PDB file of C-alpha atoms and ligand atoms in Angstrom:
ATOM      1  CA  MET A  10      43.813 -88.966-155.454  1.00  0.00           C
ATOM      2  CA  ALA A  11      42.073 -88.692-151.759  1.00  0.00           C
ATOM      3  CA  ASP A  12      43.833 -85.524-150.922  1.00  0.00           C
ATOM      4  CA  ILE A  13      41.702 -83.190-153.168  1.00  0.00           C
ATOM      5  CA  ALA A  14      38.910 -83.130-150.863  1.00  0.00           C
ATOM      6  CA  ILE A  15      37.764 -79.955-150.061  1.00  0.00           C
ATOM      7  CA  LYS A  16      38.772 -78.556-146.804  1.00  0.00           C
ATOM      8  CA  LYS A  17      37.226 -75.390-146.452  1.00  0.00           C
ATOM      9  CA  LYS A  18      34.365 -75.137-144.661  1.00  0.00           C
ATOM     10  CA  ARG A  19      31.492 -73.478-146.356  1.00  0.00           C
ATOM     11  CA  PRO A  20      28.300 -72.351-145.141  1.00  0.00           C
ATOM     12  CA  LYS A  21      25.495 -74.630-145.966  1.00  0.00           C
ATOM     13  CA  ASN A  22      21.735 -74.258-146.501  1.00  0.00           C
ATOM     14  CA  LEU A  23      19.698 -77.490-147.246  1.00  0.00           C
ATOM     15  CA  ASP A  24      16.510 -75.752-145.955  1.00  0.00           C
ATOM     16  CA  LEU A  25      14.447 -76.224-149.247  1.00  0.00           C
ATOM     17  CA  PRO A  26      11.543 -73.776-148.750  1.00  0.00           C
ATOM     18  CA  THR A  27      13.795 -71.220-147.606  1.00  0.00           C
ATOM     19  CA  ILE A  28      16.016 -71.364-151.078  1.00  0.00           C
ATOM     20  CA  ARG A  29      14.749 -68.522-153.109  1.00  0.00           C
ATOM     21  CA  LEU A  30      15.580 -69.882-156.521  1.00  0.00           C
ATOM     22  CA  PRO A  31      16.559 -67.519-159.369  1.00  0.00           C
ATOM     23  CA  LEU A  32      15.186 -67.864-162.792  1.00  0.00           C
ATOM     24  CA  PRO A  33      17.992 -69.509-164.130  1.00  0.00           C
ATOM     25  CA  GLY A  34      17.496 -71.974-161.990  1.00  0.00           C
ATOM     26  CA  ILE A  35      13.959 -72.682-162.752  1.00  0.00           C
ATOM     27  CA  LEU A  36      14.755 -73.050-166.180  1.00  0.00           C
ATOM     28  CA  SER A  37      17.131 -75.607-165.137  1.00  0.00           C
ATOM     29  CA  ILE A  38      14.862 -77.570-163.373  1.00  0.00           C
ATOM     30  CA  LEU A  39      12.128 -77.743-165.714  1.00  0.00           C
ATOM     31  CA  HIS A  40      14.923 -78.761-168.379  1.00  0.00           C
ATOM     32  CA  ARG A  41      15.057 -82.108-166.552  1.00  0.00           C
ATOM     33  CA  ILE A  42      11.383 -81.894-165.328  1.00  0.00           C
ATOM     34  CA  SER A  43      10.478 -81.480-168.948  1.00  0.00           C
ATOM     35  CA  GLY A  44      12.788 -84.270-169.958  1.00  0.00           C
ATOM     36  CA  ALA A  45      11.415 -87.096-167.549  1.00  0.00           C
ATOM     37  CA  VAL A  46       8.112 -86.146-168.151  1.00  0.00           C
ATOM     38  CA  LEU A  47       8.210 -86.212-172.243  1.00  0.00           C
ATOM     39  CA  PHE A  48      10.119 -89.470-171.813  1.00  0.00           C
ATOM     40  CA  LEU A  49       7.588 -90.820-169.668  1.00  0.00           C
ATOM     41  CA  LEU A  50       4.723 -89.979-172.065  1.00  0.00           C
ATOM     42  CA  LEU A  51       6.752 -90.900-175.253  1.00  0.00           C
ATOM     43  CA  PRO A  52       4.295 -93.938-175.644  1.00  0.00           C
ATOM     44  CA  VAL A  53       1.322 -92.045-175.516  1.00  0.00           C
ATOM     45  CA  LEU A  54       2.721 -89.111-178.439  1.00  0.00           C
ATOM     46  CA  LEU A  55       3.961 -92.054-180.462  1.00  0.00           C
ATOM     47  CA  TRP A  56       0.386 -93.247-180.024  1.00  0.00           C
ATOM     48  CA  LEU A  57      -1.268 -90.388-180.815  1.00  0.00           C
ATOM     49  CA  PHE A  58       1.381 -89.733-183.771  1.00  0.00           C
ATOM     50  CA  GLN A  59       0.721 -93.271-184.975  1.00  0.00           C
ATOM     51  CA  GLN A  60      -3.345 -92.455-185.145  1.00  0.00           C
ATOM     52  CA  SER A  61      -3.291 -89.434-186.554  1.00  0.00           C
ATOM     53  CA  LEU A  62      -1.421 -90.130-189.815  1.00  0.00           C
ATOM     54  CA  ALA A  63      -2.334 -94.155-190.359  1.00  0.00           C
ATOM     55  CA  SER A  64      -5.848 -93.626-192.096  1.00  0.00           C
ATOM     56  CA  PRO A  65      -8.644 -91.024-192.288  1.00  0.00           C
ATOM     57  CA  GLU A  66     -10.513 -93.099-189.755  1.00  0.00           C
ATOM     58  CA  THR A  67      -7.916 -93.056-187.364  1.00  0.00           C
ATOM     59  CA  TYR A  68      -7.124 -89.665-187.738  1.00  0.00           C
ATOM     60  CA  ALA A  69     -10.799 -88.602-186.854  1.00  0.00           C
ATOM     61  CA  VAL A  70      -9.990 -90.669-183.271  1.00  0.00           C
ATOM     62  CA  ALA A  71      -7.341 -89.110-182.666  1.00  0.00           C
ATOM     63  CA  LYS A  72      -9.114 -85.868-183.347  1.00  0.00           C
ATOM     64  CA  ALA A  73     -12.296 -86.517-181.478  1.00  0.00           C
ATOM     65  CA  LEU A  74      -9.923 -87.516-178.483  1.00  0.00           C
ATOM     66  CA  THR A  75      -8.073 -84.136-178.867  1.00  0.00           C
ATOM     67  CA  GLY A  76     -11.499 -82.354-178.830  1.00  0.00           C
ATOM     68  CA  ASN A  77     -11.608 -83.066-175.281  1.00  0.00           C
ATOM     69  CA  ILE A  78     -10.971 -80.190-173.312  1.00  0.00           C
ATOM     70  CA  LEU A  79      -9.254 -81.818-170.497  1.00  0.00           C
ATOM     71  CA  VAL A  80      -7.003 -83.449-173.367  1.00  0.00           C
ATOM     72  CA  LYS A  81      -6.237 -80.420-175.086  1.00  0.00           C
ATOM     73  CA  LEU A  82      -5.251 -78.341-171.943  1.00  0.00           C
ATOM     74  CA  ILE A  83      -3.113 -81.523-171.086  1.00  0.00           C
ATOM     75  CA  LEU A  84      -1.368 -81.304-174.563  1.00  0.00           C
ATOM     76  CA  LEU A  85      -1.326 -77.723-174.612  1.00  0.00           C
ATOM     77  CA  GLY A  86       1.031 -78.559-171.405  1.00  0.00           C
ATOM     78  CA  LEU A  87       3.146 -81.005-173.014  1.00  0.00           C
ATOM     79  CA  ILE A  88       3.612 -78.563-176.091  1.00  0.00           C
ATOM     80  CA  TRP A  89       4.894 -76.112-173.311  1.00  0.00           C
ATOM     81  CA  LEU A  90       7.349 -78.896-171.892  1.00  0.00           C
ATOM     82  CA  TYR A  91       8.348 -79.490-175.398  1.00  0.00           C
ATOM     83  CA  MET A  92       9.376 -75.983-176.505  1.00  0.00           C
ATOM     84  CA  HIS A  93      10.740 -75.085-172.784  1.00  0.00           C
ATOM     85  CA  HIS A  94      13.438 -77.891-173.406  1.00  0.00           C
ATOM     86  CA  PHE A  95      13.716 -77.009-176.648  1.00  0.00           C
ATOM     87  CA  CYS A  96      14.719 -73.447-176.178  1.00  0.00           C
ATOM     88  CA  ALA A  97      16.467 -73.916-172.800  1.00  0.00           C
ATOM     89  CA  GLY A  98      18.579 -76.598-174.421  1.00  0.00           C
ATOM     90  CA  ILE A  99      19.752 -74.237-177.172  1.00  0.00           C
ATOM     91  CA  ARG A 100      20.549 -71.825-174.437  1.00  0.00           C
ATOM     92  CA  TYR A 101      22.454 -74.883-172.742  1.00  0.00           C
ATOM     93  CA  LEU A 102      24.327 -75.184-176.352  1.00  0.00           C
ATOM     94  CA  LEU A 103      25.303 -71.880-176.248  1.00  0.00           C
ATOM     95  CA  LEU A 104      26.553 -71.850-172.632  1.00  0.00           C
ATOM     96  CA  ASP A 105      28.922 -74.644-173.616  1.00  0.00           C
ATOM     97  CA  LEU A 106      30.362 -72.810-176.290  1.00  0.00           C
ATOM     98  CA  HIS A 107      30.940 -70.069-173.685  1.00  0.00           C
ATOM     99  CA  LYS A 108      28.510 -67.754-174.965  1.00  0.00           C
ATOM    100  CA  GLY A 109      26.746 -65.590-172.660  1.00  0.00           C
ATOM    101  CA  ILE A 110      27.966 -66.867-169.551  1.00  0.00           C
ATOM    102  CA  ASP A 111      28.374 -63.841-167.285  1.00  0.00           C
ATOM    103  CA  LEU A 112      25.529 -63.336-164.633  1.00  0.00           C
ATOM    104  CA  GLU A 113      23.972 -60.470-167.075  1.00  0.00           C
ATOM    105  CA  SER A 114      23.448 -62.172-169.809  1.00  0.00           C
ATOM    106  CA  ALA A 115      22.475 -65.911-168.456  1.00  0.00           C
ATOM    107  CA  ARG A 116      19.787 -64.038-166.225  1.00  0.00           C
ATOM    108  CA  LEU A 117      18.625 -61.862-170.080  1.00  0.00           C
ATOM    109  CA  SER A 118      18.833 -65.523-171.928  1.00  0.00           C
ATOM    110  CA  SER A 119      16.900 -67.410-169.104  1.00  0.00           C
ATOM    111  CA  LYS A 120      13.952 -64.369-169.530  1.00  0.00           C
ATOM    112  CA  ILE A 121      13.991 -65.161-173.833  1.00  0.00           C
ATOM    113  CA  VAL A 122      13.476 -68.821-172.754  1.00  0.00           C
ATOM    114  CA  PHE A 123      10.255 -68.457-170.949  1.00  0.00           C
ATOM    115  CA  GLY A 124       9.191 -65.548-173.209  1.00  0.00           C
ATOM    116  CA  VAL A 125      10.041 -67.615-176.989  1.00  0.00           C
ATOM    117  CA  SER A 126       8.865 -70.779-175.501  1.00  0.00           C
ATOM    118  CA  ILE A 127       5.506 -69.935-174.454  1.00  0.00           C
ATOM    119  CA  ALA A 128       5.172 -67.600-177.437  1.00  0.00           C
ATOM    120  CA  LEU A 129       5.495 -70.957-179.507  1.00  0.00           C
ATOM    121  CA  THR A 130       3.245 -73.057-177.331  1.00  0.00           C
ATOM    122  CA  VAL A 131       0.670 -70.441-178.176  1.00  0.00           C
ATOM    123  CA  ILE A 132       1.618 -70.956-181.866  1.00  0.00           C
ATOM    124  CA  VAL A 133       1.807 -74.102-182.176  1.00  0.00           C
ATOM    125  CA  GLY A 134      -1.377 -74.945-179.745  1.00  0.00           C
ATOM    126  CA  ALA A 135      -3.637 -72.694-181.909  1.00  0.00           C
ATOM    127  CA  LYS A 136      -2.208 -74.348-185.475  1.00  0.00           C
ATOM    128  CA  VAL A 137      -2.590 -77.818-184.118  1.00  0.00           C
ATOM    129  CA  LEU A 138      -5.402 -77.738-181.704  1.00  0.00           C
ATOM    130  CA  TRP A 139      -7.962 -75.680-182.049  1.00  0.00           C
TER     131      TRP A 139
ATOM    132  CA  MET B  21      42.167 -72.236-159.300  1.00  0.00           C
ATOM    133  CA  VAL B  22      41.733 -75.627-157.532  1.00  0.00           C
ATOM    134  CA  ASN B  23      44.637 -78.268-158.486  1.00  0.00           C
ATOM    135  CA  ARG B  24      42.271 -80.739-159.533  1.00  0.00           C
ATOM    136  CA  VAL B  25      43.441 -84.097-160.578  1.00  0.00           C
ATOM    137  CA  VAL B  26      41.620 -85.335-163.832  1.00  0.00           C
ATOM    138  CA  VAL B  27      40.375 -89.168-162.815  1.00  0.00           C
ATOM    139  CA  GLY B  28      40.731 -91.225-166.342  1.00  0.00           C
ATOM    140  CA  ALA B  29      40.795 -90.190-169.917  1.00  0.00           C
ATOM    141  CA  GLY B  30      37.351 -88.884-171.439  1.00  0.00           C
ATOM    142  CA  TYR B  31      35.290 -90.085-168.826  1.00  0.00           C
ATOM    143  CA  GLY B  32      31.559 -89.647-170.008  1.00  0.00           C
ATOM    144  CA  LEU B  33      32.889 -87.387-172.758  1.00  0.00           C
ATOM    145  CA  LYS B  34      31.462 -89.543-175.531  1.00  0.00           C
ATOM    146  CA  ASP B  35      28.339 -89.419-174.375  1.00  0.00           C
ATOM    147  CA  TRP B  36      28.462 -85.798-173.390  1.00  0.00           C
ATOM    148  CA  ILE B  37      28.989 -85.050-176.898  1.00  0.00           C
ATOM    149  CA  ALA B  38      26.194 -87.214-178.453  1.00  0.00           C
ATOM    150  CA  GLN B  39      23.882 -85.781-176.235  1.00  0.00           C
ATOM    151  CA  ARG B  40      24.538 -82.362-177.639  1.00  0.00           C
ATOM    152  CA  ALA B  41      24.862 -83.759-181.306  1.00  0.00           C
ATOM    153  CA  THR B  42      21.254 -85.134-180.591  1.00  0.00           C
ATOM    154  CA  ALA B  43      20.046 -82.218-179.384  1.00  0.00           C
ATOM    155  CA  VAL B  44      21.264 -80.088-182.316  1.00  0.00           C
ATOM    156  CA  VAL B  45      19.683 -82.420-185.045  1.00  0.00           C
ATOM    157  CA  MET B  46      16.540 -82.349-182.912  1.00  0.00           C
ATOM    158  CA  ALA B  47      16.842 -78.478-182.679  1.00  0.00           C
ATOM    159  CA  VAL B  48      17.193 -78.145-186.674  1.00  0.00           C
ATOM    160  CA  TYR B  49      14.224 -80.755-187.168  1.00  0.00           C
ATOM    161  CA  THR B  50      11.926 -78.754-184.684  1.00  0.00           C
ATOM    162  CA  LEU B  51      12.531 -75.325-186.865  1.00  0.00           C
ATOM    163  CA  ILE B  52      11.951 -77.223-190.181  1.00  0.00           C
ATOM    164  CA  LEU B  53       8.760 -78.815-188.843  1.00  0.00           C
ATOM    165  CA  LEU B  54       7.698 -75.226-187.285  1.00  0.00           C
ATOM    166  CA  ALA B  55       8.359 -73.403-190.877  1.00  0.00           C
ATOM    167  CA  THR B  56       6.126 -76.307-192.339  1.00  0.00           C
ATOM    168  CA  LEU B  57       3.599 -76.021-190.050  1.00  0.00           C
ATOM    169  CA  GLY B  58       3.268 -72.389-191.046  1.00  0.00           C
ATOM    170  CA  ALA B  59       3.101 -72.909-194.553  1.00  0.00           C
ATOM    171  CA  LEU B  60       0.520 -75.143-193.710  1.00  0.00           C
ATOM    172  CA  GLY B  61      -3.058 -74.548-195.665  1.00  0.00           C
ATOM    173  CA  PRO B  62      -6.194 -75.731-194.658  1.00  0.00           C
ATOM    174  CA  SER B  63      -6.149 -78.352-191.855  1.00  0.00           C
ATOM    175  CA  GLY B  64      -7.499 -82.007-192.329  1.00  0.00           C
ATOM    176  CA  PHE B  65      -6.073 -85.336-192.923  1.00  0.00           C
ATOM    177  CA  GLU B  66      -4.526 -85.040-196.173  1.00  0.00           C
ATOM    178  CA  ALA B  67      -2.259 -81.855-195.290  1.00  0.00           C
ATOM    179  CA  TRP B  68      -1.160 -83.712-191.862  1.00  0.00           C
ATOM    180  CA  ARG B  69       0.039 -86.665-193.527  1.00  0.00           C
ATOM    181  CA  SER B  70       1.765 -84.429-196.580  1.00  0.00           C
ATOM    182  CA  ILE B  71       3.713 -83.116-194.154  1.00  0.00           C
ATOM    183  CA  PHE B  72       5.446 -86.381-193.360  1.00  0.00           C
ATOM    184  CA  SER B  73       4.976 -88.496-196.538  1.00  0.00           C
ATOM    185  CA  ASN B  74       7.361 -86.959-199.093  1.00  0.00           C
ATOM    186  CA  GLY B  75      10.966 -88.633-198.911  1.00  0.00           C
ATOM    187  CA  PHE B  76      12.436 -85.870-197.235  1.00  0.00           C
ATOM    188  CA  MET B  77      10.697 -85.205-194.129  1.00  0.00           C
ATOM    189  CA  GLN B  78      10.216 -89.144-193.947  1.00  0.00           C
ATOM    190  CA  PHE B  79      13.910 -89.285-193.559  1.00  0.00           C
ATOM    191  CA  MET B  80      14.298 -86.035-191.336  1.00  0.00           C
ATOM    192  CA  THR B  81      11.377 -87.970-188.968  1.00  0.00           C
ATOM    193  CA  PHE B  82      13.203 -90.619-188.675  1.00  0.00           C
ATOM    194  CA  LEU B  83      17.057 -88.746-188.170  1.00  0.00           C
ATOM    195  CA  PHE B  84      14.933 -87.017-185.237  1.00  0.00           C
ATOM    196  CA  PHE B  85      13.776 -90.232-183.794  1.00  0.00           C
ATOM    197  CA  ILE B  86      16.901 -92.053-183.889  1.00  0.00           C
ATOM    198  CA  SER B  87      18.309 -88.860-182.242  1.00  0.00           C
ATOM    199  CA  LEU B  88      15.945 -88.401-179.650  1.00  0.00           C
ATOM    200  CA  PHE B  89      15.693 -92.144-178.439  1.00  0.00           C
ATOM    201  CA  TRP B  90      19.605 -91.871-178.317  1.00  0.00           C
ATOM    202  CA  HIS B  91      19.261 -88.442-176.511  1.00  0.00           C
ATOM    203  CA  VAL B  92      16.985 -89.536-174.063  1.00  0.00           C
ATOM    204  CA  TRP B  93      18.980 -92.950-172.987  1.00  0.00           C
ATOM    205  CA  ILE B  94      21.931 -90.877-171.976  1.00  0.00           C
ATOM    206  CA  GLY B  95      19.770 -88.304-170.104  1.00  0.00           C
ATOM    207  CA  VAL B  96      17.624 -90.474-168.598  1.00  0.00           C
ATOM    208  CA  ARG B  97      20.375 -92.698-167.265  1.00  0.00           C
ATOM    209  CA  ASP B  98      22.107 -89.285-166.087  1.00  0.00           C
ATOM    210  CA  ILE B  99      18.757 -88.840-163.734  1.00  0.00           C
ATOM    211  CA  LEU B 100      18.581 -92.120-162.526  1.00  0.00           C
ATOM    212  CA  MET B 101      22.545 -92.008-161.809  1.00  0.00           C
ATOM    213  CA  ASP B 102      21.492 -89.002-159.807  1.00  0.00           C
ATOM    214  CA  TYR B 103      18.528 -90.075-158.117  1.00  0.00           C
ATOM    215  CA  ILE B 104      18.899 -93.872-157.717  1.00  0.00           C
ATOM    216  CA  TRP B 105      21.240 -94.976-155.270  1.00  0.00           C
ATOM    217  CA  ASN B 106      20.477 -98.587-154.745  1.00  0.00           C
ATOM    218  CA  ASP B 107      22.681-100.108-157.612  1.00  0.00           C
ATOM    219  CA  GLY B 108      20.094-103.122-158.151  1.00  0.00           C
ATOM    220  CA  LEU B 109      17.295-101.174-158.744  1.00  0.00           C
ATOM    221  CA  ARG B 110      19.479 -98.362-160.711  1.00  0.00           C
ATOM    222  CA  LEU B 111      20.574-101.587-163.156  1.00  0.00           C
ATOM    223  CA  VAL B 112      17.074-102.869-163.521  1.00  0.00           C
ATOM    224  CA  LEU B 113      15.445 -99.294-164.526  1.00  0.00           C
ATOM    225  CA  MET B 114      18.190 -98.670-167.002  1.00  0.00           C
ATOM    226  CA  ILE B 115      17.439-102.249-168.581  1.00  0.00           C
ATOM    227  CA  ALA B 116      13.961-100.887-168.907  1.00  0.00           C
ATOM    228  CA  VAL B 117      14.717 -97.685-170.407  1.00  0.00           C
ATOM    229  CA  VAL B 118      16.990 -99.376-173.076  1.00  0.00           C
ATOM    230  CA  ALA B 119      14.191-101.966-173.939  1.00  0.00           C
ATOM    231  CA  ALA B 120      11.485 -99.251-173.878  1.00  0.00           C
ATOM    232  CA  LEU B 121      13.504 -97.013-176.270  1.00  0.00           C
ATOM    233  CA  VAL B 122      14.230 -99.885-178.794  1.00  0.00           C
ATOM    234  CA  GLY B 123      11.066-100.716-178.872  1.00  0.00           C
ATOM    235  CA  TYR B 124      10.200 -97.159-179.889  1.00  0.00           C
ATOM    236  CA  ALA B 125      12.413 -96.990-182.556  1.00  0.00           C
ATOM    237  CA  GLY B 126      10.759-100.403-184.036  1.00  0.00           C
ATOM    238  CA  TRP B 127       7.542 -98.431-183.509  1.00  0.00           C
ATOM    239  CA  ALA B 128       8.646 -95.155-184.937  1.00  0.00           C
ATOM    240  CA  ALA B 129       9.964 -97.040-188.318  1.00  0.00           C
ATOM    241  CA  LYS B 130       6.748 -98.377-188.573  1.00  0.00           C
ATOM    242  CA  ILE B 131       4.570 -95.267-187.933  1.00  0.00           C
ATOM    243  CA  LEU B 132       6.920 -93.802-190.961  1.00  0.00           C
ATOM    244  CA  TRP B 133       7.497 -96.104-193.460  1.00  0.00           C
ATOM    245  CA  ARG B 134       3.657 -97.271-193.790  1.00  0.00           C
ATOM    246  CA  LEU B 135       3.506 -93.245-195.009  1.00  0.00           C
TER     247      LEU B 135
HETATM  248  C1  LIG C  18      14.994 -79.745-179.963  1.00  0.00           C
HETATM  249  C2  LIG C  18      15.031 -80.794-178.713  1.00  0.00           C
HETATM  250  C3  LIG C  18      15.652 -81.014-178.061  1.00  0.00           C
HETATM  251  C4  LIG C  18      16.981 -80.249-177.603  1.00  0.00           C
HETATM  252  C5  LIG C  18      17.577 -79.041-178.272  1.00  0.00           C
HETATM  253  C6  LIG C  18      17.632 -80.825-176.270  1.00  0.00           C
HETATM  254  C7  LIG C  18      18.923 -80.421-175.600  1.00  0.00           C
HETATM  255  C8  LIG C  18      18.836 -80.998-174.125  1.00  0.00           C
HETATM  256  C9  LIG C  18      20.436 -80.410-173.593  1.00  0.00           C
HETATM  257  C10 LIG C  18      21.889 -79.425-174.230  1.00  0.00           C
HETATM  258  C11 LIG C  18      20.562 -81.334-172.888  1.00  0.00           C
HETATM  259  C12 LIG C  18      21.751 -81.550-171.971  1.00  0.00           C
HETATM  260  C13 LIG C  18      21.324 -80.351-170.632  1.00  0.00           C
HETATM  261  C14 LIG C  18      22.564 -80.796-169.398  1.00  0.00           C
HETATM  262  O1  LIG C  18      23.501 -81.161-169.820  1.00  0.00           O
HETATM  263  O2  LIG C  18      22.218 -80.295-168.624  1.00  0.00           O
HETATM  264  C15 LIG C  18      19.595 -82.131-172.937  1.00  0.00           C
HETATM  265  C16 LIG C  18      18.998 -83.173-171.730  1.00  0.00           C
HETATM  266  C17 LIG C  18      18.154 -83.853-171.509  1.00  0.00           C
HETATM  267  N1  LIG C  18      17.203 -83.848-172.647  1.00  0.00           N
HETATM  268 FE1  LIG C  18      16.653 -83.160-173.923  1.00  0.00          FE
HETATM  269  N2  LIG C  18      16.683 -81.607-175.776  1.00  0.00           N
HETATM  270  C18 LIG C  18      15.744 -82.000-176.768  1.00  0.00           C
HETATM  271  C19 LIG C  18      14.667 -82.794-176.779  1.00  0.00           C
HETATM  272  C20 LIG C  18      14.586 -83.755-175.521  1.00  0.00           C
HETATM  273  C21 LIG C  18      13.077 -84.701-175.587  1.00  0.00           C
HETATM  274  C22 LIG C  18      12.091 -84.281-176.778  1.00  0.00           C
HETATM  275  C23 LIG C  18      13.410 -85.344-174.615  1.00  0.00           C
HETATM  276  C24 LIG C  18      12.633 -86.131-173.948  1.00  0.00           C
HETATM  277  C25 LIG C  18      11.838 -87.034-174.381  1.00  0.00           C
HETATM  278  C26 LIG C  18      14.624 -84.987-173.706  1.00  0.00           C
HETATM  279  C27 LIG C  18      14.896 -85.650-172.596  1.00  0.00           C
HETATM  280  C28 LIG C  18      16.156 -85.052-172.016  1.00  0.00           C
HETATM  281  C29 LIG C  18      16.521 -85.566-170.731  1.00  0.00           C
HETATM  282  C30 LIG C  18      15.641 -86.373-169.852  1.00  0.00           C
HETATM  283  C31 LIG C  18      17.639 -85.278-170.459  1.00  0.00           C
HETATM  284  C32 LIG C  18      18.445 -85.225-169.448  1.00  0.00           C
HETATM  285  C33 LIG C  18      18.220 -83.929-168.164  1.00  0.00           C
HETATM  286  C34 LIG C  18      18.826 -84.073-167.113  1.00  0.00           C
HETATM  287  O3  LIG C  18      20.129 -84.506-167.113  1.00  0.00           O
HETATM  288  O4  LIG C  18      18.704 -83.284-166.842  1.00  0.00           O
HETATM  289  N3  LIG C  18      15.273 -83.886-174.746  1.00  0.00           N
HETATM  290  N4  LIG C  18      19.028 -81.923-173.509  1.00  0.00           N
END
């Protein structure tokens, strides 16, 4: 099994700041970051969901909290992370089915992911936060 | 073509499929929720609660949460395997993640069953 090691010397560039990450690369790292951040904030989100549903009084508490502009902006950011993960996730599912794997379509679909996820963030933010 | 030798049978394939199956469930739920939000009239506690209090959405929301916790377990485990190279620390973190997710599942059930 050991003799499958790659023998060819390939150029390496691990000087991160000099690497220009193309859009599909940014999409990909944001997909991982969004998944991790949403996971870490699950207790906060579950708590907020619970407050918003338990009773009119707790709903008012949640409403007052989200009335704070800083909280609003953070939640808007989280909605965007979710929408990005959602749209990029669907793109991955399609790629897994070998849909759109050539370079042209892959670039185009990552643009679509950014566009759609930002649009959905604005719509949902307007509906539930403002 | 590199003549690659595949080691073992279906290493991680089950998890790979589960990650995608749960993703599909959550994507469908997200579309349903977006449509429901769009159709929602005046905002307020009653309107908000009415989204989740009917039997269908209660079931779908619970299904979403269970899919989410399973999905997150696979995803976070993959991330830990990529970045945490100390076996002991990784094991501790994985146990902590499982414990948290099991707890969240109970919590989600409690939230929904009270509606
Ligand atoms: C509609 C909802 C969602 C869809 C369609 C979706 C889709 C996906 C897909 C396809 C992957 C695999 C990506 C890959 O193999 O590179 C993935 C990974 C992941 N997801 Fe989701 N997901 C959703 C919701 C969530 C949520 C809400 C969270 C967190 C709370 C989450 C956390 C993660 C994590 C941590 C990973 C691993 C990321 C990585 O390995 O880079 N997902 N998701």
